[in-house]
Amino acid sequence: MMVKKVDHIGIAVRSIEKALPFYIETLNLTLEGIEEVSSQHVRVAFIKVGDTKIELLEPTSEESSVAKFIDKRGEGLHHVALAVNNIEERLEELKNKGIALIDEKPRVGAAQANIAFLHPKSTSGVLYEFCEKQRGEKSD
Ligand SMILES: C[C@@H](C(=O)O)C(=O)SCCNC(=O)CCNC(=O)[C@H](O)C(C)(C)COP(=O)(O)OP(=O)(O)OC[C@H]1O[C@@H](n2cnc3c(N)ncnc32)[C@H](O)[C@@H]1OP(=O)(O)O
Ligand SMILES: [Co+2]
């Protein structure tokens, strides 16, 4: 099992526009880009922090798991994304070790990365995302 780094930390927000000034103006961090990921019903903003990122997640519909999260728990820390290679093999390994997977097969996430989530009931309450960048894209 090879986890390379924390790719990003996901934070659920009601509004990217309202949340961004803290990161950009107050902390002086750099916005890498904003993108809609329709398969997950979210709009995301990536902010560079050293060699990892913060991902602000704004729900785009009530179907979004982020909308449900905010309704139940309010805004805040939502998931930790770990960068891996060969994501399908990593998921198979985890499954064989008895970890509950939300996604048995990877789906397409931001920047066309392959992503899959592990169920928080198997990880002491943390929602983990595995993500594998498209070949050729730099991993920071
Ligand atoms: C764009 C992309 C990218 O980076 O490229 C993304 O990140 S997309 C990021 C947004 N997409 C996702 O999160 C997709 C994966 N997430 C999901 O499928 C869902 O949110 C689940 C994690 C399965 C939860 O959905 P479910 O309908 O079961 O909600 P629920 O409220 O009944 O929660 C079931 C149990 O999980 C816990 N739970 C729910 N959300 C949690 C979270 N973010 N962190 C830790 N625990 C969480 C609840 O407290 C509850 O625990 P108890 O049972 O103990 O009360
Ligand atoms: Co994410």
JSON list of C-alpha atoms and ligand atoms in Angstrom, two decimals:
[
{"chain": "A", "resi": 1, "resn": "MET", "atom": "CA", "xyz": [0.00, 0.00, 0.00]},
{"chain": "A", "resi": 2, "resn": "MET", "atom": "CA", "xyz": [1.69, 3.18, -1.12]},
{"chain": "A", "resi": 3, "resn": "VAL", "atom": "CA", "xyz": [0.29, 6.56, -0.19]},
{"chain": "A", "resi": 4, "resn": "LYS", "atom": "CA", "xyz": [2.41, 9.33, -1.67]},
{"chain": "A", "resi": 5, "resn": "LYS", "atom": "CA", "xyz": [1.17, 12.44, 0.10]},
{"chain": "A", "resi": 6, "resn": "VAL", "atom": "CA", "xyz": [-1.87, 14.35, 1.24]},
{"chain": "A", "resi": 7, "resn": "ASP", "atom": "CA", "xyz": [-3.12, 15.58, -2.13]},
{"chain": "A", "resi": 8, "resn": "HIS", "atom": "CA", "xyz": [-5.73, 17.89, -0.62]},
{"chain": "A", "resi": 9, "resn": "ILE", "atom": "CA", "xyz": [-7.97, 18.59, 2.35]},
{"chain": "A", "resi": 10, "resn": "GLY", "atom": "CA", "xyz": [-11.63, 19.07, 1.47]},
{"chain": "A", "resi": 11, "resn": "ILE", "atom": "CA", "xyz": [-13.64, 21.73, 3.29]},
{"chain": "A", "resi": 12, "resn": "ALA", "atom": "CA", "xyz": [-17.41, 22.02, 2.88]},
{"chain": "A", "resi": 13, "resn": "VAL", "atom": "CA", "xyz": [-18.60, 25.61, 2.43]},
{"chain": "A", "resi": 14, "resn": "ARG", "atom": "CA", "xyz": [-21.94, 27.15, 1.54]},
{"chain": "A", "resi": 15, "resn": "SER", "atom": "CA", "xyz": [-20.28, 29.68, -0.72]},
{"chain": "A", "resi": 16, "resn": "ILE", "atom": "CA", "xyz": [-16.81, 29.63, -2.28]},
{"chain": "A", "resi": 17, "resn": "GLU", "atom": "CA", "xyz": [-17.10, 33.34, -2.90]},
{"chain": "A", "resi": 18, "resn": "LYS", "atom": "CA", "xyz": [-17.65, 34.02, 0.81]},
{"chain": "A", "resi": 19, "resn": "ALA", "atom": "CA", "xyz": [-15.00, 31.56, 2.02]},
{"chain": "A", "resi": 20, "resn": "LEU", "atom": "CA", "xyz": [-12.19, 32.54, -0.38]},
{"chain": "A", "resi": 21, "resn": "PRO", "atom": "CA", "xyz": [-11.07, 35.94, 0.98]},
{"chain": "A", "resi": 22, "resn": "PHE", "atom": "CA", "xyz": [-9.78, 34.32, 4.20]},
{"chain": "A", "resi": 23, "resn": "TYR", "atom": "CA", "xyz": [-7.43, 32.10, 2.18]},
{"chain": "A", "resi": 24, "resn": "ILE", "atom": "CA", "xyz": [-6.41, 34.57, -0.51]},
{"chain": "A", "resi": 25, "resn": "GLU", "atom": "CA", "xyz": [-6.43, 37.93, 1.22]},
{"chain": "A", "resi": 26, "resn": "THR", "atom": "CA", "xyz": [-5.85, 37.04, 4.86]},
{"chain": "A", "resi": 27, "resn": "LEU", "atom": "CA", "xyz": [-3.51, 34.06, 4.51]},
{"chain": "A", "resi": 28, "resn": "ASN", "atom": "CA", "xyz": [-2.06, 35.26, 1.19]},
{"chain": "A", "resi": 29, "resn": "LEU", "atom": "CA", "xyz": [-2.35, 31.82, -0.42]},
{"chain": "A", "resi": 30, "resn": "THR", "atom": "CA", "xyz": [-2.73, 31.26, -4.17]},
{"chain": "A", "resi": 31, "resn": "LEU", "atom": "CA", "xyz": [-5.95, 30.21, -5.89]},
{"chain": "A", "resi": 32, "resn": "GLU", "atom": "CA", "xyz": [-5.12, 27.52, -8.46]},
{"chain": "A", "resi": 33, "resn": "GLY", "atom": "CA", "xyz": [-8.53, 27.45, -10.06]},
{"chain": "A", "resi": 34, "resn": "ILE", "atom": "CA", "xyz": [-12.27, 26.92, -9.71]},
{"chain": "A", "resi": 35, "resn": "GLU", "atom": "CA", "xyz": [-14.02, 24.05, -11.48]},
{"chain": "A", "resi": 36, "resn": "GLU", "atom": "CA", "xyz": [-17.44, 22.41, -11.50]},
{"chain": "A", "resi": 37, "resn": "VAL", "atom": "CA", "xyz": [-17.44, 18.64, -10.95]},
{"chain": "A", "resi": 38, "resn": "SER", "atom": "CA", "xyz": [-20.97, 17.79, -12.03]},
{"chain": "A", "resi": 39, "resn": "SER", "atom": "CA", "xyz": [-20.71, 14.07, -11.21]},
{"chain": "A", "resi": 40, "resn": "GLN", "atom": "CA", "xyz": [-20.26, 15.03, -7.53]},
{"chain": "A", "resi": 41, "resn": "HIS", "atom": "CA", "xyz": [-22.69, 17.99, -7.63]},
{"chain": "A", "resi": 42, "resn": "VAL", "atom": "CA", "xyz": [-20.03, 20.39, -6.39]},
{"chain": "A", "resi": 43, "resn": "ARG", "atom": "CA", "xyz": [-18.06, 23.39, -7.46]},
{"chain": "A", "resi": 44, "resn": "VAL", "atom": "CA", "xyz": [-14.51, 23.28, -6.11]},
{"chain": "A", "resi": 45, "resn": "ALA", "atom": "CA", "xyz": [-11.76, 25.83, -5.56]},
{"chain": "A", "resi": 46, "resn": "PHE", "atom": "CA", "xyz": [-8.18, 24.62, -5.15]},
{"chain": "A", "resi": 47, "resn": "ILE", "atom": "CA", "xyz": [-5.85, 26.69, -3.01]},
{"chain": "A", "resi": 48, "resn": "LYS", "atom": "CA", "xyz": [-2.15, 25.86, -2.98]},
{"chain": "A", "resi": 49, "resn": "VAL", "atom": "CA", "xyz": [-0.59, 25.31, 0.46]},
{"chain": "A", "resi": 50, "resn": "GLY", "atom": "CA", "xyz": [3.08, 24.25, 0.16]},
{"chain": "A", "resi": 51, "resn": "ASP", "atom": "CA", "xyz": [3.03, 20.97, -1.75]},
{"chain": "A", "resi": 52, "resn": "THR", "atom": "CA", "xyz": [-0.55, 20.16, -0.84]},
{"chain": "A", "resi": 53, "resn": "LYS", "atom": "CA", "xyz": [-3.88, 21.92, -1.40]},
{"chain": "A", "resi": 54, "resn": "ILE", "atom": "CA", "xyz": [-7.08, 22.95, 0.27]},
{"chain": "A", "resi": 55, "resn": "GLU", "atom": "CA", "xyz": [-10.21, 22.12, -1.74]},
{"chain": "A", "resi": 56, "resn": "LEU", "atom": "CA", "xyz": [-13.25, 24.27, -0.96]},
{"chain": "A", "resi": 57, "resn": "LEU", "atom": "CA", "xyz": [-16.41, 22.34, -1.84]},
{"chain": "A", "resi": 58, "resn": "GLU", "atom": "CA", "xyz": [-19.63, 24.21, -2.57]},
{"chain": "A", "resi": 59, "resn": "PRO", "atom": "CA", "xyz": [-22.73, 22.12, -3.27]},
{"chain": "A", "resi": 60, "resn": "THR", "atom": "CA", "xyz": [-24.45, 22.80, -6.58]},
{"chain": "A", "resi": 61, "resn": "SER", "atom": "CA", "xyz": [-27.61, 20.84, -5.79]},
{"chain": "A", "resi": 62, "resn": "GLU", "atom": "CA", "xyz": [-29.48, 19.35, -2.84]},
{"chain": "A", "resi": 63, "resn": "GLU", "atom": "CA", "xyz": [-28.45, 15.89, -4.12]},
{"chain": "A", "resi": 64, "resn": "SER", "atom": "CA", "xyz": [-24.84, 16.69, -3.32]},
{"chain": "A", "resi": 65, "resn": "SER", "atom": "CA", "xyz": [-23.34, 14.76, -0.41]},
{"chain": "A", "resi": 66, "resn": "VAL", "atom": "CA", "xyz": [-21.76, 18.07, 0.55]},
{"chain": "A", "resi": 67, "resn": "ALA", "atom": "CA", "xyz": [-25.22, 19.69, 0.83]},
{"chain": "A", "resi": 68, "resn": "LYS", "atom": "CA", "xyz": [-26.30, 16.87, 3.12]},
{"chain": "A", "resi": 69, "resn": "PHE", "atom": "CA", "xyz": [-23.13, 17.22, 5.18]},
{"chain": "A", "resi": 70, "resn": "ILE", "atom": "CA", "xyz": [-23.64, 20.98, 5.67]},
{"chain": "A", "resi": 71, "resn": "ASP", "atom": "CA", "xyz": [-27.32, 20.46, 6.60]},
{"chain": "A", "resi": 72, "resn": "LYS", "atom": "CA", "xyz": [-26.33, 17.94, 9.28]},
{"chain": "A", "resi": 73, "resn": "ARG", "atom": "CA", "xyz": [-23.01, 19.25, 10.58]},
{"chain": "A", "resi": 74, "resn": "GLY", "atom": "CA", "xyz": [-22.56, 22.77, 9.23]},
{"chain": "A", "resi": 75, "resn": "GLU", "atom": "CA", "xyz": [-19.56, 23.97, 7.24]},
{"chain": "A", "resi": 76, "resn": "GLY", "atom": "CA", "xyz": [-16.13, 22.55, 7.97]},
{"chain": "A", "resi": 77, "resn": "LEU", "atom": "CA", "xyz": [-13.60, 19.75, 7.41]},
{"chain": "A", "resi": 78, "resn": "HIS", "atom": "CA", "xyz": [-15.10, 17.21, 5.03]},
{"chain": "A", "resi": 79, "resn": "HIS", "atom": "CA", "xyz": [-12.41, 14.83, 3.72]},
{"chain": "A", "resi": 80, "resn": "VAL", "atom": "CA", "xyz": [-8.70, 14.12, 3.37]},
{"chain": "A", "resi": 81, "resn": "ALA", "atom": "CA", "xyz": [-7.47, 13.08, -0.09]},
{"chain": "A", "resi": 82, "resn": "LEU", "atom": "CA", "xyz": [-4.44, 10.80, -0.38]},
{"chain": "A", "resi": 83, "resn": "ALA", "atom": "CA", "xyz": [-2.49, 10.58, -3.65]},
{"chain": "A", "resi": 84, "resn": "VAL", "atom": "CA", "xyz": [-1.83, 7.04, -4.86]},
{"chain": "A", "resi": 85, "resn": "ASN", "atom": "CA", "xyz": [-0.62, 5.25, -7.97]},
{"chain": "A", "resi": 86, "resn": "ASN", "atom": "CA", "xyz": [-2.55, 2.38, -9.54]},
{"chain": "A", "resi": 87, "resn": "ILE", "atom": "CA", "xyz": [-5.76, 3.29, -7.77]},
{"chain": "A", "resi": 88, "resn": "GLU", "atom": "CA", "xyz": [-7.70, 0.21, -8.91]},
{"chain": "A", "resi": 89, "resn": "GLU", "atom": "CA", "xyz": [-5.10, -2.09, -7.34]},
{"chain": "A", "resi": 90, "resn": "ARG", "atom": "CA", "xyz": [-5.03, -0.01, -4.15]},
{"chain": "A", "resi": 91, "resn": "LEU", "atom": "CA", "xyz": [-8.85, -0.29, -3.87]},
{"chain": "A", "resi": 92, "resn": "GLU", "atom": "CA", "xyz": [-8.66, -4.05, -4.37]},
{"chain": "A", "resi": 93, "resn": "GLU", "atom": "CA", "xyz": [-6.05, -4.30, -1.60]},
{"chain": "A", "resi": 94, "resn": "LEU", "atom": "CA", "xyz": [-8.19, -2.27, 0.79]},
{"chain": "A", "resi": 95, "resn": "LYS", "atom": "CA", "xyz": [-11.26, -4.33, 0.01]},
{"chain": "A", "resi": 96, "resn": "ASN", "atom": "CA", "xyz": [-9.32, -7.51, 0.73]},
{"chain": "A", "resi": 97, "resn": "LYS", "atom": "CA", "xyz": [-8.28, -5.99, 4.06]},
{"chain": "A", "resi": 98, "resn": "GLY", "atom": "CA", "xyz": [-11.94, -5.48, 4.98]},
{"chain": "A", "resi": 99, "resn": "ILE", "atom": "CA", "xyz": [-12.14, -1.70, 4.50]},
{"chain": "A", "resi": 100, "resn": "ALA", "atom": "CA", "xyz": [-15.58, -0.50, 3.39]},
{"chain": "A", "resi": 101, "resn": "LEU", "atom": "CA", "xyz": [-15.34, 1.31, 0.07]},
{"chain": "A", "resi": 102, "resn": "ILE", "atom": "CA", "xyz": [-17.89, 3.87, -1.05]},
{"chain": "A", "resi": 103, "resn": "ASP", "atom": "CA", "xyz": [-16.57, 3.54, -4.60]},
{"chain": "A", "resi": 104, "resn": "GLU", "atom": "CA", "xyz": [-15.37, 0.11, -5.69]},
{"chain": "A", "resi": 105, "resn": "LYS", "atom": "CA", "xyz": [-14.27, 1.58, -9.00]},
{"chain": "A", "resi": 106, "resn": "PRO", "atom": "CA", "xyz": [-12.73, 5.02, -9.40]},
{"chain": "A", "resi": 107, "resn": "ARG", "atom": "CA", "xyz": [-14.80, 7.93, -10.67]},
{"chain": "A", "resi": 108, "resn": "VAL", "atom": "CA", "xyz": [-13.68, 11.10, -12.38]},
{"chain": "A", "resi": 109, "resn": "GLY", "atom": "CA", "xyz": [-13.00, 13.99, -10.01]},
{"chain": "A", "resi": 110, "resn": "ALA", "atom": "CA", "xyz": [-11.51, 17.46, -10.33]},
{"chain": "A", "resi": 111, "resn": "ALA", "atom": "CA", "xyz": [-8.83, 17.91, -13.00]},
{"chain": "A", "resi": 112, "resn": "GLN", "atom": "CA", "xyz": [-9.95, 14.57, -14.49]},
{"chain": "A", "resi": 113, "resn": "ALA", "atom": "CA", "xyz": [-8.22, 12.66, -11.68]},
{"chain": "A", "resi": 114, "resn": "ASN", "atom": "CA", "xyz": [-9.48, 9.19, -10.81]},
{"chain": "A", "resi": 115, "resn": "ILE", "atom": "CA", "xyz": [-10.98, 9.30, -7.33]},
{"chain": "A", "resi": 116, "resn": "ALA", "atom": "CA", "xyz": [-12.64, 6.90, -4.88]},
{"chain": "A", "resi": 117, "resn": "PHE", "atom": "CA", "xyz": [-13.87, 7.32, -1.32]},
{"chain": "A", "resi": 118, "resn": "LEU", "atom": "CA", "xyz": [-13.45, 5.02, 1.70]},
{"chain": "A", "resi": 119, "resn": "HIS", "atom": "CA", "xyz": [-16.32, 4.80, 4.17]},
{"chain": "A", "resi": 120, "resn": "PRO", "atom": "CA", "xyz": [-15.70, 6.70, 7.43]},
{"chain": "A", "resi": 121, "resn": "LYS", "atom": "CA", "xyz": [-17.05, 3.74, 9.43]},
{"chain": "A", "resi": 122, "resn": "SER", "atom": "CA", "xyz": [-13.83, 1.86, 8.50]},
{"chain": "A", "resi": 123, "resn": "THR", "atom": "CA", "xyz": [-11.44, 4.73, 9.26]},
{"chain": "A", "resi": 124, "resn": "SER", "atom": "CA", "xyz": [-12.30, 6.03, 12.75]},
{"chain": "A", "resi": 125, "resn": "GLY", "atom": "CA", "xyz": [-14.66, 8.62, 11.36]},
{"chain": "A", "resi": 126, "resn": "VAL", "atom": "CA", "xyz": [-12.59, 10.25, 8.61]},
{"chain": "A", "resi": 127, "resn": "LEU", "atom": "CA", "xyz": [-13.84, 10.36, 5.02]},
{"chain": "A", "resi": 128, "resn": "TYR", "atom": "CA", "xyz": [-10.75, 9.53, 2.90]},
{"chain": "A", "resi": 129, "resn": "GLU", "atom": "CA", "xyz": [-10.50, 10.04, -0.82]},
{"chain": "A", "resi": 130, "resn": "PHE", "atom": "CA", "xyz": [-7.88, 8.20, -2.88]},
{"chain": "A", "resi": 131, "resn": "CYS", "atom": "CA", "xyz": [-6.87, 10.10, -5.96]},
{"chain": "A", "resi": 132, "resn": "GLU", "atom": "CA", "xyz": [-4.70, 9.36, -8.94]},
{"chain": "A", "resi": 133, "resn": "LYS", "atom": "CA", "xyz": [-3.74, 12.15, -11.29]},
{"chain": "A", "resi": 134, "resn": "GLN", "atom": "CA", "xyz": [-3.90, 11.69, -15.01]},
{"chain": "A", "resi": 135, "resn": "ARG", "atom": "CA", "xyz": [-0.56, 10.70, -16.49]},
{"chain": "A", "resi": 136, "resn": "GLY", "atom": "CA", "xyz": [1.51, 13.68, -17.41]},
{"chain": "A", "resi": 137, "resn": "GLU", "atom": "CA", "xyz": [-0.04, 16.00, -14.86]},
{"chain": "A", "resi": 138, "resn": "LYS", "atom": "CA", "xyz": [2.29, 17.05, -12.11]},
{"chain": "A", "resi": 139, "resn": "SER", "atom": "CA", "xyz": [1.31, 15.62, -8.74]},
{"chain": "A", "resi": 140, "resn": "ASP", "atom": "CA", "xyz": [1.67, 18.79, -6.69]},
{"chain": "B", "resi": 1, "resn": "LIG", "atom": "C1", "xyz": [-14.48, 16.85, -6.58]},
{"chain": "B", "resi": 1, "resn": "LIG", "atom": "C2", "xyz": [-13.84, 15.73, -5.81]},
{"chain": "B", "resi": 1, "resn": "LIG", "atom": "C3", "xyz": [-12.32, 15.78, -5.91]},
{"chain": "B", "resi": 1, "resn": "LIG", "atom": "O1", "xyz": [-11.60, 16.05, -4.94]},
{"chain": "B", "resi": 1, "resn": "LIG", "atom": "O2", "xyz": [-11.84, 15.57, -7.07]},
{"chain": "B", "resi": 1, "resn": "LIG", "atom": "C4", "xyz": [-14.35, 15.65, -4.37]},
{"chain": "B", "resi": 1, "resn": "LIG", "atom": "O3", "xyz": [-13.65, 15.74, -3.38]},
{"chain": "B", "resi": 1, "resn": "LIG", "atom": "S1", "xyz": [-16.03, 15.43, -4.26]},
{"chain": "B", "resi": 1, "resn": "LIG", "atom": "C5", "xyz": [-16.43, 15.48, -2.53]},
{"chain": "B", "resi": 1, "resn": "LIG", "atom": "C6", "xyz": [-17.88, 15.23, -2.31]},
{"chain": "B", "resi": 1, "resn": "LIG", "atom": "N1", "xyz": [-18.21, 13.84, -2.60]},
{"chain": "B", "resi": 1, "resn": "LIG", "atom": "C7", "xyz": [-18.29, 12.87, -1.63]},
{"chain": "B", "resi": 1, "resn": "LIG", "atom": "O4", "xyz": [-18.14, 13.11, -0.45]},
{"chain": "B", "resi": 1, "resn": "LIG", "atom": "C8", "xyz": [-18.61, 11.46, -2.14]},
{"chain": "B", "resi": 1, "resn": "LIG", "atom": "C9", "xyz": [-18.42, 10.41, -1.07]},
{"chain": "B", "resi": 1, "resn": "LIG", "atom": "N2", "xyz": [-19.31, 10.64, 0.07]},
{"chain": "B", "resi": 1, "resn": "LIG", "atom": "C10", "xyz": [-20.45, 9.90, 0.24]},
{"chain": "B", "resi": 1, "resn": "LIG", "atom": "O5", "xyz": [-20.74, 8.99, -0.55]},
{"chain": "B", "resi": 1, "resn": "LIG", "atom": "C11", "xyz": [-21.31, 10.23, 1.41]},
{"chain": "B", "resi": 1, "resn": "LIG", "atom": "O6", "xyz": [-21.12, 11.58, 1.78]},
{"chain": "B", "resi": 1, "resn": "LIG", "atom": "C12", "xyz": [-21.11, 9.31, 2.65]},
{"chain": "B", "resi": 1, "resn": "LIG", "atom": "C13", "xyz": [-19.72, 9.51, 3.28]},
{"chain": "B", "resi": 1, "resn": "LIG", "atom": "C14", "xyz": [-21.31, 7.83, 2.26]},
{"chain": "B", "resi": 1, "resn": "LIG", "atom": "C15", "xyz": [-22.15, 9.70, 3.67]},
{"chain": "B", "resi": 1, "resn": "LIG", "atom": "O7", "xyz": [-23.38, 9.66, 3.06]},
{"chain": "B", "resi": 1, "resn": "LIG", "atom": "P1", "xyz": [-24.72, 9.15, 3.80]},
{"chain": "B", "resi": 1, "resn": "LIG", "atom": "O8", "xyz": [-25.86, 9.37, 2.88]},
{"chain": "B", "resi": 1, "resn": "LIG", "atom": "O9", "xyz": [-24.47, 7.79, 4.35]},
{"chain": "B", "resi": 1, "resn": "LIG", "atom": "O10", "xyz": [-24.78, 10.25, 4.92]},
{"chain": "B", "resi": 1, "resn": "LIG", "atom": "P2", "xyz": [-25.11, 10.17, 6.43]},
{"chain": "B", "resi": 1, "resn": "LIG", "atom": "O11", "xyz": [-25.21, 11.57, 6.87]},
{"chain": "B", "resi": 1, "resn": "LIG", "atom": "O12", "xyz": [-26.26, 9.22, 6.66]},
{"chain": "B", "resi": 1, "resn": "LIG", "atom": "O13", "xyz": [-23.77, 9.57, 7.05]},
{"chain": "B", "resi": 1, "resn": "LIG", "atom": "C16", "xyz": [-23.51, 8.22, 7.36]},
{"chain": "B", "resi": 1, "resn": "LIG", "atom": "C17", "xyz": [-22.40, 8.20, 8.40]},
{"chain": "B", "resi": 1, "resn": "LIG", "atom": "O14", "xyz": [-21.20, 8.79, 7.83]},
{"chain": "B", "resi": 1, "resn": "LIG", "atom": "C18", "xyz": [-20.81, 9.93, 8.59]},
{"chain": "B", "resi": 1, "resn": "LIG", "atom": "N3", "xyz": [-20.30, 10.95, 7.68]},
{"chain": "B", "resi": 1, "resn": "LIG", "atom": "C19", "xyz": [-20.96, 11.53, 6.66]},
{"chain": "B", "resi": 1, "resn": "LIG", "atom": "N4", "xyz": [-20.17, 12.41, 6.02]},
{"chain": "B", "resi": 1, "resn": "LIG", "atom": "C20", "xyz": [-18.97, 12.37, 6.65]},
{"chain": "B", "resi": 1, "resn": "LIG", "atom": "C21", "xyz": [-17.73, 13.05, 6.46]},
{"chain": "B", "resi": 1, "resn": "LIG", "atom": "N5", "xyz": [-17.57, 13.93, 5.49]},
{"chain": "B", "resi": 1, "resn": "LIG", "atom": "N6", "xyz": [-16.72, 12.77, 7.30]},
{"chain": "B", "resi": 1, "resn": "LIG", "atom": "C22", "xyz": [-16.87, 11.85, 8.29]},
{"chain": "B", "resi": 1, "resn": "LIG", "atom": "N7", "xyz": [-18.02, 11.18, 8.51]},
{"chain": "B", "resi": 1, "resn": "LIG", "atom": "C23", "xyz": [-19.05, 11.44, 7.71]},
{"chain": "B", "resi": 1, "resn": "LIG", "atom": "C24", "xyz": [-22.08, 10.38, 9.28]},
{"chain": "B", "resi": 1, "resn": "LIG", "atom": "O15", "xyz": [-21.76, 11.11, 10.43]},
{"chain": "B", "resi": 1, "resn": "LIG", "atom": "C25", "xyz": [-22.73, 9.06, 9.61]},
{"chain": "B", "resi": 1, "resn": "LIG", "atom": "O16", "xyz": [-22.12, 8.48, 10.73]},
{"chain": "B", "resi": 1, "resn": "LIG", "atom": "P3", "xyz": [-22.99, 7.73, 11.84]},
{"chain": "B", "resi": 1, "resn": "LIG", "atom": "O17", "xyz": [-23.60, 6.56, 11.10]},
{"chain": "B", "resi": 1, "resn": "LIG", "atom": "O18", "xyz": [-21.95, 7.35, 12.86]},
{"chain": "B", "resi": 1, "resn": "LIG", "atom": "O19", "xyz": [-23.98, 8.74, 12.29]},
{"chain": "B", "resi": 2, "resn": "CO", "atom": "CO", "xyz": [-11.62, 15.94, -2.85]}
]
